[in-house]
CSV table of C-alpha atoms and ligand atoms in Angstrom, one decimal:
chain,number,residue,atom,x,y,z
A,1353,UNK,CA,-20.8,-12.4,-18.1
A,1354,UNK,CA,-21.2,-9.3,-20.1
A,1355,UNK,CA,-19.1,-6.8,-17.9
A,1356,UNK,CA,-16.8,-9.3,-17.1
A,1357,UNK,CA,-16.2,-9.7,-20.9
A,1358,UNK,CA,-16.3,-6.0,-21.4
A,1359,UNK,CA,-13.6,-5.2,-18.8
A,1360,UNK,CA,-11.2,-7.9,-19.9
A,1361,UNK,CA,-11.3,-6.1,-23.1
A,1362,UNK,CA,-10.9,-2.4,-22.1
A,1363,UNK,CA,-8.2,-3.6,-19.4
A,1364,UNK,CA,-5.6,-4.5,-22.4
A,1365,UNK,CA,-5.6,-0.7,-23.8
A,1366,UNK,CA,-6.2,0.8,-20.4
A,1367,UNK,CA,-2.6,1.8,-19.8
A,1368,UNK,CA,-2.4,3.3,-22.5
A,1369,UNK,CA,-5.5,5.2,-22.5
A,1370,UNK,CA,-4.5,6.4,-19.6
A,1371,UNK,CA,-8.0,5.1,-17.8
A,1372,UNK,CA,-5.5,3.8,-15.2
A,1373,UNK,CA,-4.6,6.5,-12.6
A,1374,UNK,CA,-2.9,6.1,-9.4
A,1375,UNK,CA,-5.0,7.6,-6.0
A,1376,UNK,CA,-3.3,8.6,-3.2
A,1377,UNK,CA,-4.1,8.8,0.8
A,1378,UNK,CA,-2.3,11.1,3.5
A,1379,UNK,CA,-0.4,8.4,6.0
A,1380,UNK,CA,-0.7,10.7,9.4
A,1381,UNK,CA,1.7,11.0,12.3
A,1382,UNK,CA,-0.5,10.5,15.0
A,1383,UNK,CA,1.1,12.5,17.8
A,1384,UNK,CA,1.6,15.5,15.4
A,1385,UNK,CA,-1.3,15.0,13.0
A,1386,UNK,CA,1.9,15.9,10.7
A,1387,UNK,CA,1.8,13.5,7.0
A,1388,UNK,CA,4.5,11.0,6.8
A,1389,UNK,CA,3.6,10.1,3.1
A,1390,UNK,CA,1.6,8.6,0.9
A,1391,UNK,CA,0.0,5.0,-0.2
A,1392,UNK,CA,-0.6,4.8,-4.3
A,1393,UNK,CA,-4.2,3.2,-4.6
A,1394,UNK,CA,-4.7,2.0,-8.3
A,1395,UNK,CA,-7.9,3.8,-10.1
A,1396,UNK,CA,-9.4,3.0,-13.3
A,1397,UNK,CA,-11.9,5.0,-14.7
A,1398,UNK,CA,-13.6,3.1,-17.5
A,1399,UNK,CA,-15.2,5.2,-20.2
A,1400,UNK,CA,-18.3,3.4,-20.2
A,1401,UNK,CA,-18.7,1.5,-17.0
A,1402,UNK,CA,-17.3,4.3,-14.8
A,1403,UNK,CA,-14.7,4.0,-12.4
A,1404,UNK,CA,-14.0,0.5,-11.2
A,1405,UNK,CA,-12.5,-0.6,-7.8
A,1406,UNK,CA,-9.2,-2.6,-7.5
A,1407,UNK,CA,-10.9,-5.6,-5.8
A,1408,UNK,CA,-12.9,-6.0,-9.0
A,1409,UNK,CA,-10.4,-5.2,-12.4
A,1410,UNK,CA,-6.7,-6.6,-10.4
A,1411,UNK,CA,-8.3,-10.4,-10.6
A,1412,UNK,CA,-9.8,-9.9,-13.9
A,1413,UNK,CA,-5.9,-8.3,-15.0
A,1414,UNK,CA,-4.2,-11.3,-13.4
A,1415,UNK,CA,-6.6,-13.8,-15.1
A,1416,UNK,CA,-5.6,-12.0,-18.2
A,1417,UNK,CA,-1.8,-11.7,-18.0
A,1418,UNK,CA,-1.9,-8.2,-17.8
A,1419,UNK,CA,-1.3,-7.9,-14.2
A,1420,UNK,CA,2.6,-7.5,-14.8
A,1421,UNK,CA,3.0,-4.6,-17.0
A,1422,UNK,CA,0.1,-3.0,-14.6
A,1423,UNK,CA,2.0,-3.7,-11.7
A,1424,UNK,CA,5.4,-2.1,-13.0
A,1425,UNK,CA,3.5,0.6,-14.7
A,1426,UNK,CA,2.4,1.3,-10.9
A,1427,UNK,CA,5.9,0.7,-8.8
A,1428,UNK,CA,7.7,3.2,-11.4
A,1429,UNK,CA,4.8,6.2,-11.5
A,1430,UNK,CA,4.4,5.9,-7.7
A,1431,UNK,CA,8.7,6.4,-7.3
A,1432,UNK,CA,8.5,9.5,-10.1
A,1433,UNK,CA,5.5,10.9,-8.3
A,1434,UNK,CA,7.2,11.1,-4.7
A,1435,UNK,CA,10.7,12.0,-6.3
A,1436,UNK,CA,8.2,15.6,-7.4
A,1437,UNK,CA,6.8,15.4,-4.2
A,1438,UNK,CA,9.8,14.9,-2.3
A,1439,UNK,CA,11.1,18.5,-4.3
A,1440,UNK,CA,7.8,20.6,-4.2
A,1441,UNK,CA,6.2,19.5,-0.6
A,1442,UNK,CA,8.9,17.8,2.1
A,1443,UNK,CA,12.2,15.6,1.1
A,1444,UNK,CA,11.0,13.3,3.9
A,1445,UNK,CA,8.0,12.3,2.3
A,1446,UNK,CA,7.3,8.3,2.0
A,1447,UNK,CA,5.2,6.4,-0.7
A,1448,UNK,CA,3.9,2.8,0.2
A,1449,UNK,CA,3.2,0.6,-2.9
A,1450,UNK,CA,0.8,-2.5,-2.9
A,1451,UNK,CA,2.6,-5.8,-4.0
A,1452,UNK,CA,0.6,-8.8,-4.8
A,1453,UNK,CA,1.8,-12.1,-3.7
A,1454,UNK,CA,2.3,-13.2,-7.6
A,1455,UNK,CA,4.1,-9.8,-8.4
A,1456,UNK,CA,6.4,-10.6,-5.8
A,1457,UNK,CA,7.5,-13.6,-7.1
A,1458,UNK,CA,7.8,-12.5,-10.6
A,1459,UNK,CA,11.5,-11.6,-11.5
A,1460,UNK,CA,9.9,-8.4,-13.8
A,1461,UNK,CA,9.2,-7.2,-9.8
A,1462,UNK,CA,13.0,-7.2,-8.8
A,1463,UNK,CA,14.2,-6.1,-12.3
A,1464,UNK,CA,11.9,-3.4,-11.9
A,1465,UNK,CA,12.9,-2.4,-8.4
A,1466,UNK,CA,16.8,-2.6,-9.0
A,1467,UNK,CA,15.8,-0.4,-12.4
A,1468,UNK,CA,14.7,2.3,-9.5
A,1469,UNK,CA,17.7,1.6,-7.7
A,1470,UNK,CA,20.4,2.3,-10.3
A,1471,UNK,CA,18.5,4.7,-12.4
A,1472,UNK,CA,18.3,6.5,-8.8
A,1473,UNK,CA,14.4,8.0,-9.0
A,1474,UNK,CA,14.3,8.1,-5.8
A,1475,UNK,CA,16.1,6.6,-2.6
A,1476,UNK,CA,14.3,3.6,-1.8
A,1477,UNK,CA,14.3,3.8,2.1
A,1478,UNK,CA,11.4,6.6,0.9
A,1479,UNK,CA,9.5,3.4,-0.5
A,1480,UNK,CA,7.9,0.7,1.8
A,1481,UNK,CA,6.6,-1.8,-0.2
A,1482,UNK,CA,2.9,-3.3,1.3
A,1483,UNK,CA,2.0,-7.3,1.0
A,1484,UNK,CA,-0.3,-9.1,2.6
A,1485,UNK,CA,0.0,-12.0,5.6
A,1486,UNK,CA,-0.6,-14.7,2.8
A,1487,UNK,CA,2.8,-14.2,1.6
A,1488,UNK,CA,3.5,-16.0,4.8
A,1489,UNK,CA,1.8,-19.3,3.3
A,1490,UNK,CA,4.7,-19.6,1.1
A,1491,UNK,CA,6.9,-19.7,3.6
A,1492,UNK,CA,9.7,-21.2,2.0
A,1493,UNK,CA,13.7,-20.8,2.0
A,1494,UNK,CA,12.8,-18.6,-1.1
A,1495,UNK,CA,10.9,-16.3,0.2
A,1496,UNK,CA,12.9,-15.1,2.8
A,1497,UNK,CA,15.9,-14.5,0.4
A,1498,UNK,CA,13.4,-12.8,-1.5
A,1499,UNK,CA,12.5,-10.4,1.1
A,1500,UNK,CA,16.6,-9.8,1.9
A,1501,UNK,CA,17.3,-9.3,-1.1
A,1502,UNK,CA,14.4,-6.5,-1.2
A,1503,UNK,CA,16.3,-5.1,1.8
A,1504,UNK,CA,19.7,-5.1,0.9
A,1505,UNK,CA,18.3,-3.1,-2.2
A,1506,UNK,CA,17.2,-0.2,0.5
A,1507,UNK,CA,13.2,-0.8,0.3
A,1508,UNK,CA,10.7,-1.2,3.7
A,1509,UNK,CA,8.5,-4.1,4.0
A,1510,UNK,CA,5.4,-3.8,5.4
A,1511,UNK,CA,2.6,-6.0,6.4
A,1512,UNK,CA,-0.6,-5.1,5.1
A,1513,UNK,CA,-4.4,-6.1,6.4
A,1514,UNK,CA,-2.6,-7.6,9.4
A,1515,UNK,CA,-4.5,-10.0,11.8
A,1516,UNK,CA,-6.4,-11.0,9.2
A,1517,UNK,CA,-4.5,-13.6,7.1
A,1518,UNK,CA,-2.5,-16.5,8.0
A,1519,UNK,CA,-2.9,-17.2,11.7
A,1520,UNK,CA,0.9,-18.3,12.3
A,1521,UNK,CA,2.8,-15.3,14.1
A,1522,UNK,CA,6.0,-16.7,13.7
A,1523,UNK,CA,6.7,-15.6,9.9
A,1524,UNK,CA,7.2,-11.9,12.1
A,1525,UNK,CA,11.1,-13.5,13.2
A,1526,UNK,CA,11.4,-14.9,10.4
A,1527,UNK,CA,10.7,-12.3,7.5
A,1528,UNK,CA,13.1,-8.8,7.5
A,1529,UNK,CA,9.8,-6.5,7.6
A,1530,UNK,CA,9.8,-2.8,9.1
A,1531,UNK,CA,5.9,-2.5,9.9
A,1532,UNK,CA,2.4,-3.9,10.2
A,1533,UNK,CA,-0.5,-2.3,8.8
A,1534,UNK,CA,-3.3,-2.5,11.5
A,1535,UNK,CA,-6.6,-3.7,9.7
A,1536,UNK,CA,-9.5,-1.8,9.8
A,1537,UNK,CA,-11.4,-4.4,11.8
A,1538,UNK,CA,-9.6,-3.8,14.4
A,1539,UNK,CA,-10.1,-0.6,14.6
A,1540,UNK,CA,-13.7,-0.5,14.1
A,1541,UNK,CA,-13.6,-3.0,16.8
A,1542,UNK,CA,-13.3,1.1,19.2
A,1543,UNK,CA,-16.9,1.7,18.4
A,1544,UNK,CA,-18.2,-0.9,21.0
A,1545,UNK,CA,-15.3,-0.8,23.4
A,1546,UNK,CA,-13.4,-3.8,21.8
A,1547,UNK,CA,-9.7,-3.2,22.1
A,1548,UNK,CA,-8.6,-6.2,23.1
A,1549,UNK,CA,-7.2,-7.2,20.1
A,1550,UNK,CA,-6.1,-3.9,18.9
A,1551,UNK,CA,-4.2,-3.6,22.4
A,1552,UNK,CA,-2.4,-6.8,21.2
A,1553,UNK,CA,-1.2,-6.1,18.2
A,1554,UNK,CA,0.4,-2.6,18.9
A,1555,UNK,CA,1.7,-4.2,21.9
A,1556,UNK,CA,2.9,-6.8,19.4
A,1557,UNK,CA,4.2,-4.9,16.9
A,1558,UNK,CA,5.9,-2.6,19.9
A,1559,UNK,CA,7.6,-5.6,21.4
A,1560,UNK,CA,9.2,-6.2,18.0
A,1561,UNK,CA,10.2,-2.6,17.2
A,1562,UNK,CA,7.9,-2.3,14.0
A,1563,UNK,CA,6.9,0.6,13.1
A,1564,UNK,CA,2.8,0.4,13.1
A,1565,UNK,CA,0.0,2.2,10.7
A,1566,UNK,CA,-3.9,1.7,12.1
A,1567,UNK,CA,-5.6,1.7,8.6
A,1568,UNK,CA,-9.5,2.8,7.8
A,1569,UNK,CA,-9.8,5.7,11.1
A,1570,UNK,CA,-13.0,7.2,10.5
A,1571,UNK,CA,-13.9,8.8,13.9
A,1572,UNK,CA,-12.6,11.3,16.2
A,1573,UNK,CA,-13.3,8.5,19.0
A,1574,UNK,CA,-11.3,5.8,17.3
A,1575,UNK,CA,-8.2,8.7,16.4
A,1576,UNK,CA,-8.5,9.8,19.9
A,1577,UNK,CA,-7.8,6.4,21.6
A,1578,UNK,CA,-5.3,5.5,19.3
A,1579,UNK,CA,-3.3,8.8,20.2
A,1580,UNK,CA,-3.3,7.0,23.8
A,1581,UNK,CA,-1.2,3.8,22.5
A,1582,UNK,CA,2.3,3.6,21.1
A,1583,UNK,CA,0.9,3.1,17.2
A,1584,UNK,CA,2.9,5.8,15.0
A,1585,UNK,CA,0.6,6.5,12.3
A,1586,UNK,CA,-2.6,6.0,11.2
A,1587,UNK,CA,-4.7,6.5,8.1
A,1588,UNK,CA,-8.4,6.6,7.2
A,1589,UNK,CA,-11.3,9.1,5.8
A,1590,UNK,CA,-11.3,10.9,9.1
A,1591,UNK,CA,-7.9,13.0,7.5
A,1592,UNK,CA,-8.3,12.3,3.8
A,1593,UNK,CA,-10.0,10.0,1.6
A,1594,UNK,CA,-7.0,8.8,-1.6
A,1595,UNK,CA,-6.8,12.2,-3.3
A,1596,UNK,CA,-6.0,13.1,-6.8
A,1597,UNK,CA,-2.6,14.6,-7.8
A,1598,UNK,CA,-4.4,17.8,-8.2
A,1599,UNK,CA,-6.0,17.4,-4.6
A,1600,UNK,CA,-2.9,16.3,-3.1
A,1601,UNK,CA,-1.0,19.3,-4.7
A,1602,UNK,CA,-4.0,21.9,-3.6
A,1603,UNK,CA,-4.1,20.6,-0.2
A,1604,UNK,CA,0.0,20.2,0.7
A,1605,UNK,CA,1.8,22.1,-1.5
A,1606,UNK,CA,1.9,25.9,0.1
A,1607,UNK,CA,2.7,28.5,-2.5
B,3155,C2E,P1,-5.6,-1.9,0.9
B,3155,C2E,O1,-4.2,-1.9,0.5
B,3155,C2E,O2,-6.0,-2.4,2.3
B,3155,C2E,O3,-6.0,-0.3,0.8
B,3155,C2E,C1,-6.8,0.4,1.7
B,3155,C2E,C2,-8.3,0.5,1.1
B,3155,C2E,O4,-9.1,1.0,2.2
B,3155,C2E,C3,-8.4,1.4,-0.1
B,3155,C2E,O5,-9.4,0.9,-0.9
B,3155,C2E,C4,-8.8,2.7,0.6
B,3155,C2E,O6,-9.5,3.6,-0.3
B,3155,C2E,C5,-9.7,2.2,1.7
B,3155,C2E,N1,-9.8,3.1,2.8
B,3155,C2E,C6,-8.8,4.0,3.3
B,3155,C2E,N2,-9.3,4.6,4.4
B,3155,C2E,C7,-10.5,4.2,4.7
B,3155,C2E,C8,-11.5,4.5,5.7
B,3155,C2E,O7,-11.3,5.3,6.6
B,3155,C2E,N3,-12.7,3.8,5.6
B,3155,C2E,C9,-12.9,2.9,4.6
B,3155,C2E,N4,-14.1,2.3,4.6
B,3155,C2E,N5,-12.0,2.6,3.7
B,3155,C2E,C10,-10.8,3.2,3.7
B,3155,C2E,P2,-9.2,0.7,-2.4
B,3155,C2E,O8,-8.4,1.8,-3.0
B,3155,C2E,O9,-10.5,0.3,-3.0
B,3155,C2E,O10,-8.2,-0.6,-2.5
B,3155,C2E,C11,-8.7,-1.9,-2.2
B,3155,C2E,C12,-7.5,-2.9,-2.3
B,3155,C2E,O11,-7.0,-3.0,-3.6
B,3155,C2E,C13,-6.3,-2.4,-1.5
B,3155,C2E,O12,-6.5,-2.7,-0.2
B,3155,C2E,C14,-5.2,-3.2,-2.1
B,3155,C2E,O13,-5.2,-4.6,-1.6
B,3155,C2E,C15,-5.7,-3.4,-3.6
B,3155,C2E,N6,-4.9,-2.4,-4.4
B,3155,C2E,C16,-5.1,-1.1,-4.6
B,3155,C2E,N7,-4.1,-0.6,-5.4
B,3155,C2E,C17,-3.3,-1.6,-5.7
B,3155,C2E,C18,-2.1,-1.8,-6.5
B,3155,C2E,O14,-1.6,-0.8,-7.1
B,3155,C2E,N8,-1.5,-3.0,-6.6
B,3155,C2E,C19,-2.0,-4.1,-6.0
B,3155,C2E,N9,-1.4,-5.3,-6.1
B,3155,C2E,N10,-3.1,-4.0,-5.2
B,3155,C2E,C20,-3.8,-2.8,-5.1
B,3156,CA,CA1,-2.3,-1.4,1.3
B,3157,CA,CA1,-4.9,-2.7,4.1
């Protein structure tokens, strides 16, 4: 009752405090071990509570109306961040932002991505925007001209946690998406021999020429039977945990 309370409270001045912070983790090409970009992972550091994962404080901010200023705040300092990156490390580099499925039917989410668009931060075939299968429960007429007009402003769209969510596969024809995130499940699934599903999916994901990421690799087994299969990327703790600006700029940026 207490923390809850006391989170509520700090969340409304945390953007301003700057207690939030955005993480981010090395996406790896696996053939070439090479890094493709970059996924923003939202921090927030309280002062008294210490830091706080997303699973806990994003709820508490969408209970509290706060989740939309967040949620631009996030989308705009992700695209200025890359745009540095993108001049001090490789022009190539990608950045992959989570969208809820209530910021992405919020009209402050397009506003804010057609603001990137015309203000030209950064070209948005560099951004591949990350929701999860349960966007597929609303699969109405309005969410498909949702996602095409997401395209036809130059943004990815990617599948995150798949295999997990909604259990109908035929939102993949139906939606205009670029990838599929692997979920870690699967992967840990490599630890006792259990590919079966993981097999699937790439072959899946293959079959409809999206691109694929395996998410959470933590072992050199796991990495090293992935390398086997036709999945491009991969990310996990076995490369890099999500890194500070500081770390990522130590670690990539060669004087
Ligand atoms: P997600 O999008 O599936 O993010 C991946 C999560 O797995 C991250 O946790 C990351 O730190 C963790 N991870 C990465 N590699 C490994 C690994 O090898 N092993 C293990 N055990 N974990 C790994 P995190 O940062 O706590 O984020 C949790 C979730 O919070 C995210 O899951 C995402 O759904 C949500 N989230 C984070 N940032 C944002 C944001 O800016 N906006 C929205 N809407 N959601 C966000
Ligand atoms: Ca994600
Ligand atoms: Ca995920």
């Amino acid at each position: 009752f207490t923390r809850k309370i006391q989170l509520e409270r700090s969340l409304f001045t945390a953007l301003e405090d700057q207690s939030l912070y955005l993480a981010y983790q090395p996406i790896i090409e696996l053939q070439t071990q090479a890094v493709k970009g970059f996924e923003a992972l939202l921090r927030w550091n309280h002062t008294a509570l210490g830091s706080i994962p997303p699973d806990e404080f994003i709820p508490l901010a969408e209970e509290a109306s706060l989740i939309t200023p967040i949620n631009n705040w996030v989308i705009i300092e992700a695209c200025e961040q890359l745009a540095k990156w993108q001049q001090t490390i490789d022009p190539k580099l990608t950045m992959a932002i989570n969208i809820s499925p209530h910021q992405f039917q919020s009209d402050s989410f397009i506003r804010t991505l057609q603001h990137i668009v015309t203000e030209r931060l950064v070209s948005p075939s560099s951004i591949t925007l990350e929701m999860t299968e349960n966007i597929a429960i609303l699969q109405t007429q309005r969410t498909v001209e949702r996602m095409h007009l997401i395209k036809s402003l130059g943004f990815r769209l990617s599948i995150d946690d798949f295999g997990t969510g909604y259990s109908s596969l035929q939102y993949l024809s139906a939606f205009p998406i670029d990838e599929l995130k692997i979920d870690k499940v699967f992967i840990d699934g490599l630890a006792t021999n259990d590919h079966a599903l993981l097999d699937s999916i790439i072959q899946l994901g293959h079959n409809l020429e999206l691109n694929l990421v395996a998410e959470g690799v933590e072992t050199e087994h796991a990495l090293n039977y992935l390398k086997t299969t036709s999945c491009q990327h991969m990310q996990g703790f076995i490369f890099s945990e999500p890194l500070s600006v500081q770390d990522v700029e130590k670690r990539f940026l060669t004087p």
